[in-house]
Amino acid sequence: YIVLLVLSITSLLSCYHCSPITCTLWGEINNSIATINISCPIIGWLGFGISPESDGIFGMTQADIYVGIFTNGVMTVLDYYHKEATEGFPTLDTQLGCTNDVLNYEGQQTNGMTMMSFKRSITTKDAVCDHPILAQGQNNIILAFGTANDFNYHYSNWATVTANLNTNLPLSWQPLST
């Protein structure tokens, strides 16, 4: 079966004179493989995560995070985990003795837009660094982006939402810190 979810994030890019930016996240689950797609009208990195510990304030707590980074016009999606109970920079799964569970990915940056798509199994064999993507039930989703291609702190360009991927309803949210 296929599940579709559309989400948006609006950010003021930490300044008073900036125009709001709306990023879109959509995906589908087909034969136990999740396809996650993000587009954002910026040139920078994009991040998606699942965090069953998310409380809406510290969305990265124990989060399973996927980040699309562009180097010389070529995108790579990296699999991270944030094991800390506080905010901070996540660690690559492979540096923690876990596995990289990105099955494949693609992306592009054109006309001021960054787009990322990646696939992974809804349930991986990595019980330490990965969380299941629930086809039915609530997922705590985190989304972030950076305004440059070097993966660094996102400032106010982040949001969390709890979503049932089976509802097929568009969901919108705004960053919790602006």
CSV table of C-alpha atoms in Angstrom, one decimal:
chain,number,residue,atom,x,y,z
A,1,TYR,CA,0.0,0.0,0.0
A,2,ILE,CA,1.0,3.6,-0.5
A,3,VAL,CA,0.7,6.3,2.2
A,4,LEU,CA,1.1,10.0,1.4
A,5,LEU,CA,1.9,12.7,3.9
A,6,VAL,CA,2.4,16.4,3.1
A,7,LEU,CA,4.0,18.7,5.7
A,8,SER,CA,5.2,22.2,5.6
A,9,ILE,CA,7.6,24.3,7.8
A,10,THR,CA,7.7,28.0,7.8
A,11,SER,CA,10.8,29.8,9.1
A,12,LEU,CA,11.8,33.4,9.4
A,13,LEU,CA,15.5,32.5,9.1
A,14,SER,CA,16.3,34.2,12.5
A,15,CYS,CA,15.8,37.7,11.2
A,16,TYR,CA,13.0,40.3,11.2
A,17,HIS,CA,13.3,41.3,7.5
A,18,CYS,CA,13.3,37.9,6.0
A,19,SER,CA,10.3,36.4,4.1
A,20,PRO,CA,8.8,33.2,5.5
A,21,ILE,CA,10.2,30.0,3.9
A,22,THR,CA,7.9,27.0,3.4
A,23,CYS,CA,9.5,23.6,3.1
A,24,THR,CA,7.5,20.5,2.1
A,25,LEU,CA,7.9,17.0,3.3
A,26,TRP,CA,6.0,14.1,1.7
A,27,GLY,CA,6.4,10.4,1.5
A,28,GLU,CA,5.0,7.0,0.9
A,29,ILE,CA,5.3,3.5,2.2
A,30,ASN,CA,5.2,0.7,-0.3
A,31,ASN,CA,6.1,-2.9,0.5
A,32,SER,CA,7.7,-1.9,3.8
A,33,ILE,CA,10.0,0.6,2.2
A,34,ALA,CA,9.5,4.3,3.2
A,35,THR,CA,10.3,7.0,0.6
A,36,ILE,CA,10.9,10.4,2.2
A,37,ASN,CA,11.0,13.5,0.0
A,38,ILE,CA,11.8,17.1,1.1
A,39,SER,CA,11.9,20.3,-0.9
A,40,CYS,CA,12.8,23.7,0.4
A,41,PRO,CA,13.3,27.0,-1.4
A,42,ILE,CA,16.9,27.4,0.0
A,43,ILE,CA,20.3,26.2,-1.1
A,44,GLY,CA,21.5,24.2,1.9
A,45,TRP,CA,21.2,20.9,3.7
A,46,LEU,CA,17.9,19.2,4.6
A,47,GLY,CA,17.2,17.0,7.6
A,48,PHE,CA,14.4,14.5,8.5
A,49,GLY,CA,14.1,12.4,11.7
A,50,ILE,CA,12.0,10.1,13.7
A,51,SER,CA,12.1,10.5,17.5
A,52,PRO,CA,9.8,8.6,19.8
A,53,GLU,CA,11.2,10.5,22.7
A,54,SER,CA,10.2,13.9,21.1
A,55,ASP,CA,8.5,16.2,23.5
A,56,GLY,CA,8.1,19.1,21.0
A,57,ILE,CA,10.9,21.1,22.6
A,58,PHE,CA,13.9,18.8,22.2
A,59,GLY,CA,13.0,17.1,19.0
A,60,MET,CA,16.4,15.6,18.5
A,61,THR,CA,16.5,13.6,21.8
A,62,GLN,CA,17.4,10.0,20.9
A,63,ALA,CA,16.4,10.8,17.3
A,64,ASP,CA,17.1,8.7,14.1
A,65,ILE,CA,18.1,11.5,11.7
A,66,TYR,CA,18.8,11.6,7.9
A,67,VAL,CA,20.6,14.6,6.4
A,68,GLY,CA,21.0,15.4,2.8
A,69,ILE,CA,24.2,17.3,2.2
A,70,PHE,CA,25.5,18.7,-1.2
A,71,THR,CA,29.2,18.8,-2.0
A,72,ASN,CA,30.2,20.2,-5.4
A,73,GLY,CA,26.6,19.8,-6.6
A,74,VAL,CA,26.4,16.1,-5.6
A,75,MET,CA,24.1,15.1,-2.8
A,76,THR,CA,24.7,12.4,-0.1
A,77,VAL,CA,22.2,11.3,2.5
A,78,LEU,CA,23.8,10.4,5.8
A,79,ASP,CA,22.2,8.3,8.6
A,80,TYR,CA,22.7,9.9,12.1
A,81,TYR,CA,21.6,9.2,15.6
A,82,HIS,CA,21.4,11.7,18.5
A,83,LYS,CA,21.7,9.6,21.7
A,84,GLU,CA,21.9,12.5,24.1
A,85,ALA,CA,19.0,13.7,26.2
A,86,THR,CA,19.8,17.3,25.2
A,87,GLU,CA,20.2,19.1,22.0
A,88,GLY,CA,23.5,18.9,20.1
A,89,PHE,CA,25.1,17.7,16.9
A,90,PRO,CA,24.1,14.1,15.9
A,91,THR,CA,26.7,11.3,15.3
A,92,LEU,CA,26.9,9.2,12.2
A,93,ASP,CA,25.4,5.7,12.9
A,94,THR,CA,28.5,4.0,11.7
A,95,GLN,CA,30.6,5.9,14.2
A,96,LEU,CA,28.5,4.5,17.0
A,97,GLY,CA,28.9,0.9,15.8
A,98,CYS,CA,25.4,1.0,14.1
A,99,THR,CA,24.6,0.6,10.4
A,100,ASN,CA,23.9,3.1,7.6
A,101,ASP,CA,20.3,2.1,6.6
A,102,VAL,CA,19.7,4.5,3.7
A,103,LEU,CA,18.8,2.2,0.8
A,104,ASN,CA,19.2,4.8,-2.0
A,105,TYR,CA,18.9,8.6,-2.5
A,106,GLU,CA,18.8,11.4,-5.0
A,107,GLY,CA,18.6,15.1,-4.9
A,108,GLN,CA,19.3,18.4,-6.6
A,109,GLN,CA,19.7,22.0,-6.1
A,110,THR,CA,18.3,24.2,-8.9
A,111,ASN,CA,16.8,27.7,-9.1
A,112,GLY,CA,17.2,28.4,-5.4
A,113,MET,CA,15.4,25.1,-4.5
A,114,THR,CA,16.9,22.1,-2.7
A,115,MET,CA,15.2,18.7,-3.1
A,116,MET,CA,16.1,15.4,-1.4
A,117,SER,CA,14.6,11.9,-1.7
A,118,PHE,CA,15.7,8.8,0.1
A,119,LYS,CA,14.5,5.3,0.9
A,120,ARG,CA,14.9,3.1,3.9
A,121,SER,CA,13.0,0.1,5.4
A,122,ILE,CA,10.3,1.0,7.8
A,123,THR,CA,11.9,-1.4,10.3
A,124,THR,CA,15.7,-1.9,10.1
A,125,LYS,CA,17.9,-4.5,11.9
A,126,ASP,CA,19.6,-1.6,13.7
A,127,ALA,CA,17.8,-1.6,17.0
A,128,VAL,CA,20.2,0.9,18.7
A,129,CYS,CA,20.4,3.8,16.2
A,130,ASP,CA,17.2,3.5,14.2
A,131,HIS,CA,13.5,3.9,15.0
A,132,PRO,CA,10.7,2.2,13.1
A,133,ILE,CA,8.7,4.4,10.7
A,134,LEU,CA,5.1,3.5,11.6
A,135,ALA,CA,2.8,2.9,8.7
A,136,GLN,CA,-0.1,3.0,11.2
A,137,GLY,CA,0.1,5.0,14.4
A,138,GLN,CA,1.8,8.2,15.5
A,139,ASN,CA,5.3,9.2,14.3
A,140,ASN,CA,7.2,12.0,16.0
A,141,ILE,CA,8.8,13.7,12.9
A,142,ILE,CA,11.5,16.3,13.0
A,143,LEU,CA,12.5,18.5,10.1
A,144,ALA,CA,15.3,21.0,9.8
A,145,PHE,CA,17.3,22.8,7.2
A,146,GLY,CA,20.5,24.9,6.9
A,147,THR,CA,21.0,27.9,4.6
A,148,ALA,CA,24.4,26.6,3.4
A,149,ASN,CA,25.7,23.3,2.2
A,150,ASP,CA,27.9,22.7,5.2
A,151,PHE,CA,26.0,20.7,7.8
A,152,ASN,CA,25.9,22.9,10.9
A,153,TYR,CA,23.5,24.3,13.5
A,154,HIS,CA,20.0,25.0,12.0
A,155,TYR,CA,19.1,27.9,14.4
A,156,SER,CA,15.3,28.4,14.2
A,157,ASN,CA,14.9,26.4,11.0
A,158,TRP,CA,13.4,23.3,12.6
A,159,ALA,CA,10.1,21.9,13.7
A,160,THR,CA,8.5,18.8,15.2
A,161,VAL,CA,5.1,17.3,14.5
A,162,THR,CA,3.3,14.1,15.5
A,163,ALA,CA,1.7,12.6,12.5
A,164,ASN,CA,-0.2,9.4,11.5
A,165,LEU,CA,1.1,8.5,8.1
A,166,ASN,CA,-2.1,6.7,7.3
A,167,THR,CA,-4.3,9.7,7.5
A,168,ASN,CA,-3.3,11.1,4.0
A,169,LEU,CA,-4.1,14.6,5.3
A,170,PRO,CA,-1.8,17.6,4.7
A,171,LEU,CA,-0.3,18.9,8.0
A,172,SER,CA,1.4,22.2,8.6
A,173,TRP,CA,3.5,23.6,11.4
A,174,GLN,CA,5.8,26.5,12.2
A,175,PRO,CA,9.1,26.3,14.0
A,176,LEU,CA,9.0,26.3,17.8
A,177,SER,CA,11.9,28.7,18.1
A,178,THR,CA,11.9,31.8,15.9
